[in-house]
Coordinates of C-alpha atoms and ligand atoms in Angstrom, one line a residue:
X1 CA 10.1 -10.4 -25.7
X2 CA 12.4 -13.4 -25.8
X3 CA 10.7 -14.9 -22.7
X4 CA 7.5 -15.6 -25.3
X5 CA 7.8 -18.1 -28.2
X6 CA 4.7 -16.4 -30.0
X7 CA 2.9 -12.6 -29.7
X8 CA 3.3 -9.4 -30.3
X9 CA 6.5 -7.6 -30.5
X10 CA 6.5 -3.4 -31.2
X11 CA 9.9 -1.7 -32.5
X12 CA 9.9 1.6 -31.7
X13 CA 11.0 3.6 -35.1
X14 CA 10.2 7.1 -34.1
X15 CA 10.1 9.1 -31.0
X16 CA 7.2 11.0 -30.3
X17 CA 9.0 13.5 -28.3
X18 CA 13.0 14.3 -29.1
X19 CA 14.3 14.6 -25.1
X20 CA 17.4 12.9 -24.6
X21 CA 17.7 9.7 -22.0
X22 CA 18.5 11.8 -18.9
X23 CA 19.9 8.5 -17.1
X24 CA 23.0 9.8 -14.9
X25 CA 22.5 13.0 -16.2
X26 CA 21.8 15.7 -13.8
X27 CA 21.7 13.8 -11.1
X28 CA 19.9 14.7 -7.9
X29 CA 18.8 17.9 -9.7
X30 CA 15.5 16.5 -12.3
X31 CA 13.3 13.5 -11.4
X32 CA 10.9 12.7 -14.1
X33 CA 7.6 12.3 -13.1
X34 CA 3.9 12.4 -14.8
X35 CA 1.3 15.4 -14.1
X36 CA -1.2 13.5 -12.1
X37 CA 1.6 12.2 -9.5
X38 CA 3.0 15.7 -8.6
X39 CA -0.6 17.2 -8.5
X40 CA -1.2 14.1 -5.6
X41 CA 1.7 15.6 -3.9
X42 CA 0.5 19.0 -4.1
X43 CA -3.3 17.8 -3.0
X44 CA -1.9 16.7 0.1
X45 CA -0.6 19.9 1.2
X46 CA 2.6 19.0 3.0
X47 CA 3.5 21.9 5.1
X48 CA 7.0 21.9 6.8
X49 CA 7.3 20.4 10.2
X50 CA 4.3 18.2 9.7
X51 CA 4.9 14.4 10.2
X52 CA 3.8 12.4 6.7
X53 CA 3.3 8.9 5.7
X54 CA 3.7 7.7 2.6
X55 CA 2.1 3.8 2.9
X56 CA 3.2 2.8 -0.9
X57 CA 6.1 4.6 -1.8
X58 CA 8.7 3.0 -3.6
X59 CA 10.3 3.9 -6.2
X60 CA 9.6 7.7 -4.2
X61 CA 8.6 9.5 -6.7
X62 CA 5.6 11.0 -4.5
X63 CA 7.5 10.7 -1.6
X64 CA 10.8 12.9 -3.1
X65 CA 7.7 15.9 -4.0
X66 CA 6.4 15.6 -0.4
X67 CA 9.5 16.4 1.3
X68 CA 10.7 19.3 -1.1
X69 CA 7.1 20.3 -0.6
X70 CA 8.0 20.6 3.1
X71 CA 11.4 22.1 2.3
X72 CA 12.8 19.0 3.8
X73 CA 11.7 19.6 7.4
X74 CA 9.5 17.7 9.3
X75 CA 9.2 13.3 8.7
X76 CA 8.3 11.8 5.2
X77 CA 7.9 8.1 6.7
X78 CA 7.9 6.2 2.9
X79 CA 7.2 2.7 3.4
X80 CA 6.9 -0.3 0.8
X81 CA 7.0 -4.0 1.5
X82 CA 9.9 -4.8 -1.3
X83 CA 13.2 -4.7 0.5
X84 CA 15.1 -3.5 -3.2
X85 CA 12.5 -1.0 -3.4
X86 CA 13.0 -0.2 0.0
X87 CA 16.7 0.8 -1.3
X88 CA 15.4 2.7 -4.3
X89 CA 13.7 5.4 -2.0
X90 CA 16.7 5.7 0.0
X91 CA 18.9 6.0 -3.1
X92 CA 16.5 8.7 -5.3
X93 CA 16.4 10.4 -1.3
X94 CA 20.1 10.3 -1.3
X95 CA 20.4 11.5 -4.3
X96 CA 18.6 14.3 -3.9
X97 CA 19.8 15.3 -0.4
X98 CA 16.5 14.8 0.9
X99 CA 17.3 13.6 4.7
X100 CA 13.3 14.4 6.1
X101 CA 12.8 10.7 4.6
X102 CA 13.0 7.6 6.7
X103 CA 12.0 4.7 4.3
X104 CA 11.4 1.4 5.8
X105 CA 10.5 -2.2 5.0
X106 CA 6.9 -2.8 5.9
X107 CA 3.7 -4.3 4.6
X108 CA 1.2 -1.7 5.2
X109 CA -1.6 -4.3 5.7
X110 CA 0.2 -4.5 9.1
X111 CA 0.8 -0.8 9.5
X112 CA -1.2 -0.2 13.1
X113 CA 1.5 -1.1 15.9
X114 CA -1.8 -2.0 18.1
X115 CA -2.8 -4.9 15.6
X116 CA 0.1 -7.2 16.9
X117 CA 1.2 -8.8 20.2
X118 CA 4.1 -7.2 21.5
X119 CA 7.3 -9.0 20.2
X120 CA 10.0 -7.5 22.0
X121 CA 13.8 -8.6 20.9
X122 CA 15.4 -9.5 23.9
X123 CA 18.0 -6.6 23.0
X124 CA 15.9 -4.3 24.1
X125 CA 15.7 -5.5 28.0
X126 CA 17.9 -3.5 30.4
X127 CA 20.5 -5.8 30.9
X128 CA 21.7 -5.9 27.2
X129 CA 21.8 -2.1 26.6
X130 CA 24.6 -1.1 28.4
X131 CA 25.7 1.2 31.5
X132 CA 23.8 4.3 30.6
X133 CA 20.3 2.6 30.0
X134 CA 18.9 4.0 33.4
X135 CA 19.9 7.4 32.0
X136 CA 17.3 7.4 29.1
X137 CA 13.8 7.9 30.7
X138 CA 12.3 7.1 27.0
X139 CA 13.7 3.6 27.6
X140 CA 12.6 3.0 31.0
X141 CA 9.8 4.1 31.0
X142 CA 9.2 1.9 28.0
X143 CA 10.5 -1.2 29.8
X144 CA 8.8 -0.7 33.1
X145 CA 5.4 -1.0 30.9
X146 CA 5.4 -4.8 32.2
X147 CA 2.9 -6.2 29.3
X148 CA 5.2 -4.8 26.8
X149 CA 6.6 -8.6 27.4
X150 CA 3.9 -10.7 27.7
X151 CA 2.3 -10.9 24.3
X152 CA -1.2 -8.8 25.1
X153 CA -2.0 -6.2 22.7
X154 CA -0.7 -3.4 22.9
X155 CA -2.7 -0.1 24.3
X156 CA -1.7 3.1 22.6
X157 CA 0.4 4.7 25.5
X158 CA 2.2 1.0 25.1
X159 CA 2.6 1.4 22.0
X160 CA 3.8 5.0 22.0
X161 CA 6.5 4.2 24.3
X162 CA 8.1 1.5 22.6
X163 CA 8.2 3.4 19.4
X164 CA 10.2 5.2 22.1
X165 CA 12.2 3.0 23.7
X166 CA 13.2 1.6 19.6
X167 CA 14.3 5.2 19.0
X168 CA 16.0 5.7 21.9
X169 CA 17.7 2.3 21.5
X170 CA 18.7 3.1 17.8
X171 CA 20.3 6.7 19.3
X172 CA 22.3 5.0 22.2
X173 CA 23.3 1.7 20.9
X174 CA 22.6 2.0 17.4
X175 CA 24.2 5.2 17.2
X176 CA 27.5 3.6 18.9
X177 CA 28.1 6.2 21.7
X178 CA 27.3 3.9 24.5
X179 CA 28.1 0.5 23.7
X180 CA 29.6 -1.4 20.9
X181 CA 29.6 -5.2 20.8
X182 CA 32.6 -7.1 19.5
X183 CA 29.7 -8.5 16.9
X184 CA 29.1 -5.1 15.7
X185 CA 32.8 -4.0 15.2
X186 CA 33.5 -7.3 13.2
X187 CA 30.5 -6.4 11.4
X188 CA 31.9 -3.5 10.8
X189 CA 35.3 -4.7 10.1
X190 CA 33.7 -7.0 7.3
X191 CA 31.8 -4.3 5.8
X192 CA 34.9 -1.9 5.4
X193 CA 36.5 -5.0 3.4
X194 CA 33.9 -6.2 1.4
X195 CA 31.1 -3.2 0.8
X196 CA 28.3 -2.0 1.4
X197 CA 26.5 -5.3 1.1
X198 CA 22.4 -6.2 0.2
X199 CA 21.2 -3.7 2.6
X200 CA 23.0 -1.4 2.0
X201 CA 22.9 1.6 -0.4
X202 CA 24.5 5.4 -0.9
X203 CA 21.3 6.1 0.5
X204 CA 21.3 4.2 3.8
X205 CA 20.4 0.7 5.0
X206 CA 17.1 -0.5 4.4
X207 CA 15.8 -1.0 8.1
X208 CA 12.3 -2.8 9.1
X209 CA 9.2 -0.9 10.4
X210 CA 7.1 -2.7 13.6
X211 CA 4.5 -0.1 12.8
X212 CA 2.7 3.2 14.1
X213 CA 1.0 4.3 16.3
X214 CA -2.6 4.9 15.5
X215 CA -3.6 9.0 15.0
X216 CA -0.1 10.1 14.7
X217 CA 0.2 11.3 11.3
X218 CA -1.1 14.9 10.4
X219 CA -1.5 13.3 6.4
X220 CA -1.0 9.7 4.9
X221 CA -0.9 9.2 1.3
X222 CA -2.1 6.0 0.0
X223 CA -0.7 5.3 -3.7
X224 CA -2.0 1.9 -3.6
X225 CA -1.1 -0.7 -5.9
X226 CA -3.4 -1.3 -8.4
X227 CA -4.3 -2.4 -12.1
X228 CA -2.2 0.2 -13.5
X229 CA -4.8 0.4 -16.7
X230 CA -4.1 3.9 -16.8
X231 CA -0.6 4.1 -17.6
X232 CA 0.2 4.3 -21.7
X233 CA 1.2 2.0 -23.8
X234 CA 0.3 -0.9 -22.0
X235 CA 0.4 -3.7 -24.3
X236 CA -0.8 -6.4 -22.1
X237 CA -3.8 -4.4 -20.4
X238 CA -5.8 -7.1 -22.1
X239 CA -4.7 -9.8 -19.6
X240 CA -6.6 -8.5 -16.8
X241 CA -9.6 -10.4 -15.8
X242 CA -12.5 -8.9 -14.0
X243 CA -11.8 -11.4 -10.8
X244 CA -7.9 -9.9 -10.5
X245 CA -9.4 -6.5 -10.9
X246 CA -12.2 -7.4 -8.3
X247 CA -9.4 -8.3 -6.2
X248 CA -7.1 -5.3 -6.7
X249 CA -10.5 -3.3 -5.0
X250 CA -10.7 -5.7 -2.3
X251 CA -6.6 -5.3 -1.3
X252 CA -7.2 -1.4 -1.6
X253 CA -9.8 -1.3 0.6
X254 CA -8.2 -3.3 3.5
X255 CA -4.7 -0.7 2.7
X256 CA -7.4 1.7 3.3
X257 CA -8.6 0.6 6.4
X258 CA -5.1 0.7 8.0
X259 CA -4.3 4.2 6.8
X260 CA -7.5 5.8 8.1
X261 CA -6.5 5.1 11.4
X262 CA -2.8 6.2 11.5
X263 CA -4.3 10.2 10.8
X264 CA -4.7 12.0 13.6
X265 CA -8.4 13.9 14.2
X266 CA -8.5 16.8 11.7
X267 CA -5.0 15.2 9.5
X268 CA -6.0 14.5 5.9
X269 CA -5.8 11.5 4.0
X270 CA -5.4 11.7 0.1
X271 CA -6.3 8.3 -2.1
X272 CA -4.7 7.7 -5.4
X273 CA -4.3 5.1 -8.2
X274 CA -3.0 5.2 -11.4
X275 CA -5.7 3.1 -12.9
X276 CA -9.4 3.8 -14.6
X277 CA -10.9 1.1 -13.7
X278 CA -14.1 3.0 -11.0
X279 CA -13.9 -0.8 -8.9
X280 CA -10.7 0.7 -7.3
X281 CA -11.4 4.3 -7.6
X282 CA -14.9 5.8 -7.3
X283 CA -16.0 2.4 -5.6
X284 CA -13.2 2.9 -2.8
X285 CA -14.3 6.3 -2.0
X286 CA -18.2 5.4 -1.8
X287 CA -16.6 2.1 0.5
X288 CA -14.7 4.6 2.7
X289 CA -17.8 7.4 3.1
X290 CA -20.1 4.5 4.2
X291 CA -17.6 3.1 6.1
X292 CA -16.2 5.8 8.3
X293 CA -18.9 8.3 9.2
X294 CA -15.5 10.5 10.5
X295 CA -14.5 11.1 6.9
X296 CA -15.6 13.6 4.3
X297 CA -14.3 14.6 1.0
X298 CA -12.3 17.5 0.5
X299 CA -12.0 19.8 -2.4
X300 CA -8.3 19.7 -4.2
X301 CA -5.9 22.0 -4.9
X302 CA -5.0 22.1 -7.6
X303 CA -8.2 20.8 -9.9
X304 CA -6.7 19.9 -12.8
X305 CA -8.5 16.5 -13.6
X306 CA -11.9 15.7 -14.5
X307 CA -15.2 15.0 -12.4
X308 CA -15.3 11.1 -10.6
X309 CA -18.1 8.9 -11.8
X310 CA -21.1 8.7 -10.3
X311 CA -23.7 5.5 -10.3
X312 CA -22.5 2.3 -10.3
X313 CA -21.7 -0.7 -11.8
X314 CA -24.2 -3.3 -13.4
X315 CA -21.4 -5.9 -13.8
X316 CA -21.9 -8.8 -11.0
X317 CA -18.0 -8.9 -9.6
X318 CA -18.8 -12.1 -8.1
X319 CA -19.8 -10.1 -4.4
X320 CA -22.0 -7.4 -5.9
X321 CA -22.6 -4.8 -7.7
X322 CA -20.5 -1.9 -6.9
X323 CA -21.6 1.8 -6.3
X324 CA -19.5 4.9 -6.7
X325 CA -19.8 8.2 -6.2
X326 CA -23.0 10.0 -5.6
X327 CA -24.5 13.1 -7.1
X328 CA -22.9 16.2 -5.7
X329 CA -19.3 14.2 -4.8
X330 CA -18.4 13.7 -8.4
X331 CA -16.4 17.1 -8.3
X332 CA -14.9 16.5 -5.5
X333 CA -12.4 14.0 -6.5
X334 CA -10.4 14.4 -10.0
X335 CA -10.2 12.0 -12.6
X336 CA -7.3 11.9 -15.5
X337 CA -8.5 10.8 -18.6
X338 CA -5.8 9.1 -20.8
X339 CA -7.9 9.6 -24.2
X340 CA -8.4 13.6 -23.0
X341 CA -7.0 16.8 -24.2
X342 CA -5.1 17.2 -21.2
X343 CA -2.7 13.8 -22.7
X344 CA -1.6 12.4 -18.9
X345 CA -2.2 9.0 -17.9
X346 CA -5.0 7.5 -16.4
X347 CA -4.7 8.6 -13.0
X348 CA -7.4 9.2 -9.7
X349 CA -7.0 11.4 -7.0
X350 CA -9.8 11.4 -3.4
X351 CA -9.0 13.9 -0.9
X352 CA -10.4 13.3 2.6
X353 CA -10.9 15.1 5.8
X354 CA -10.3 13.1 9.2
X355 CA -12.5 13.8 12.0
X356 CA -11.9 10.8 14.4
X357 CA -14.8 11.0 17.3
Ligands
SAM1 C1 1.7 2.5 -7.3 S1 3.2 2.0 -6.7 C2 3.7 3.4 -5.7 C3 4.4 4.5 -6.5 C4 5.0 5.5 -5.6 N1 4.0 6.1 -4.7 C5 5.6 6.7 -6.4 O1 5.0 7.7 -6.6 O2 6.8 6.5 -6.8 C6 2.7 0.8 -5.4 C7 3.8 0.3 -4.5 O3 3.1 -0.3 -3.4 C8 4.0 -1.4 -3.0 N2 3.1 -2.3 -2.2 C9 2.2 -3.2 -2.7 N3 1.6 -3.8 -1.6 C10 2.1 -3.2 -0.5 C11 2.0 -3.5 0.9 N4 1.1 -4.4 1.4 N5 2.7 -2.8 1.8 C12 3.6 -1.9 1.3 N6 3.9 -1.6 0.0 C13 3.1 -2.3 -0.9 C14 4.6 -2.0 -4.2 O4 5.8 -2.6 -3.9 C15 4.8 -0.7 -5.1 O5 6.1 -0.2 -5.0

């Protein structure tokens, strides 16, 4: 408000509901969150043991459901591509004693492991890992795959294995039962003088991601960012133009494309935004049918939200015009009216069936 020398400013005189501020309080035992977010959590279905990713997650709020969904057992990988927010899964994970989550640093436009040439630090050759290297067959295994080092794509087995060998490398060195540098204990040193440091948090460090391997995920949940016209109040929903929200549909759909191949064949990938706008909802799912024959919708549990739209749009976005759902798939996604009865934000949820080929 004091960043704008003329505009509106609201003061808020009366509370429409009389809950208290619950910062601090109750830590690690209530985590506030709107309907429509903890019915996504439930539409996936998490069932323990199952291995989830999360592609938006921060600040976790989805990602925190998920995991109690699975009683904590099994892997909620939460990713997000700001290093702070990176810290604020750890920390709400942390907080509430949640250790099935691994959050890492990633942009989820470069999720697929198989998309990039292999860049290998050197750290990882024999040599540097210490004594009982020839002991772990994950690592060399990984390292006898001799293109792993020359900057050709990787194949999936490759792939696979070095997401091995980087585990592996974490357990043994990382882990500090097999080798510790000097570097490392006057890292260390450092750290028990001065704290914690930028990376660090009481809920761990905030590491980066290389990626996954394709088809390893029994569910991914895409939260994607969006135009957020959905949420209430929003006092500057005005300021979006039709180009930015053009282009929030265009970065959705290319998030999309990289979490459709990280399920594996018969794994479920749910869609969700928080915003009304059909250009980043219904338009996404009619994008994703026509563009992956190997995906169907899926009816939700629970069903709480109303029918998608179906049709299109007559407004020229500068490409096209946009179509959305058709007749027959309108009840097969839910849509959460802000102006309804049932008083939740504006919200979208698409449930879809993987069947790779
Ligand atoms: C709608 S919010 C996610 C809310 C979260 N799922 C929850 O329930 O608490 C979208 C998040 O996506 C992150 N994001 C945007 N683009 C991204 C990208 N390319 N890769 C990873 N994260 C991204 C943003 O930093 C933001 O935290």
């Amino acid at each position: 408000m004091f960043k704008a020398s003329k505009g509106v400013a609201v003061e808020m005189i009366e509370r429409v509901y009389e809950l208290p501020a619950f910062h601090g309080l109750l830590e690690g035992k209530i985590f506030l969150q709107n309907l429509p977010s903890i019915v996504t959590a439930r539409v996936l279905d998490p069932h323990p043991g199952e291995r989830i990713l999360d592609m938006c997650a921060a600040p976790g709020g989805k990602t925190t459901a998920i995991a109690v969904l699975m009683q904590d057992k099994g892997e909620v990988v939460a990713l997000d591509r700001t290093h702070n927010k990176v810290l604020d899964i750890l920390n709400l994970a942390a907080e509430m004693r949640l250790t099935c989550i691994k959050a890492y640093k990633l942009d989820a436009l470069k999720c697929l492991l198989s998309d990039r040439p292999a860049v290998i630090s050197p750290h990882l050759h024999g040599e540097s890992l210490g004594q009982d290297t020839a002991n772990q067959p994950c690592i060399s295994e990984a390292l006898s795959e001799k293109s792993l080092f020359s900057g050709a794509e990787l194949s999936s087995k490759q792939s696979y294995l070095m997401t091995q060998a980087l585990d592996c490398f974490k357990k043994t060195v990382g882990g500090g039962h097999t080798y510790r540098s000097k570097a490392l204990e006057r890292k260390e040193a450092r750290k028990a003088k001065n704290g914690p440091g930028r990376g660090q948090t009481n809920g761990g460090r905030a590491v980066n991601a290389m990626g996954f391997v394709p088809k390893t995920f029994d569910r991914v949940l895409l939260d994607a960012p969006c135009s957020a016209l959905g949420l209430r109040p929003r006092l500057f929903a005005g300021e979006e133009t039709l180009e930015g929200l053009r282009r929030h549909g265009a970065y959705q759909r290319k998030l999309f494309d990289q979490a459709v191949q990280l399920v594996r064949p018969g794994g479920v990938l749910v869609y969700s935004t928080c915003t009304i706008n059909p250009g980043e909802n219904e338009a996404l799912v009619r994008y994703a049918l026509d563009t992956y024959n190997f995906l169907s919708l899926t009816p939700q549990d629970p069903k709480i939200g109303g029918p998608g739209l179906v049709g299109g749009s007559d407004v020229f976005d500068g490409h096209g015009f946009r179509c959305w759902l058709r007749k027959g798939e309108e009840h097969l996604v839910q849509r959460f009216d802000p102006s309804g009865p049932l008083d939740t934000i504006g919200f979208f949820i698409a449930k879809f069936k993987v069947e790779h080929v």
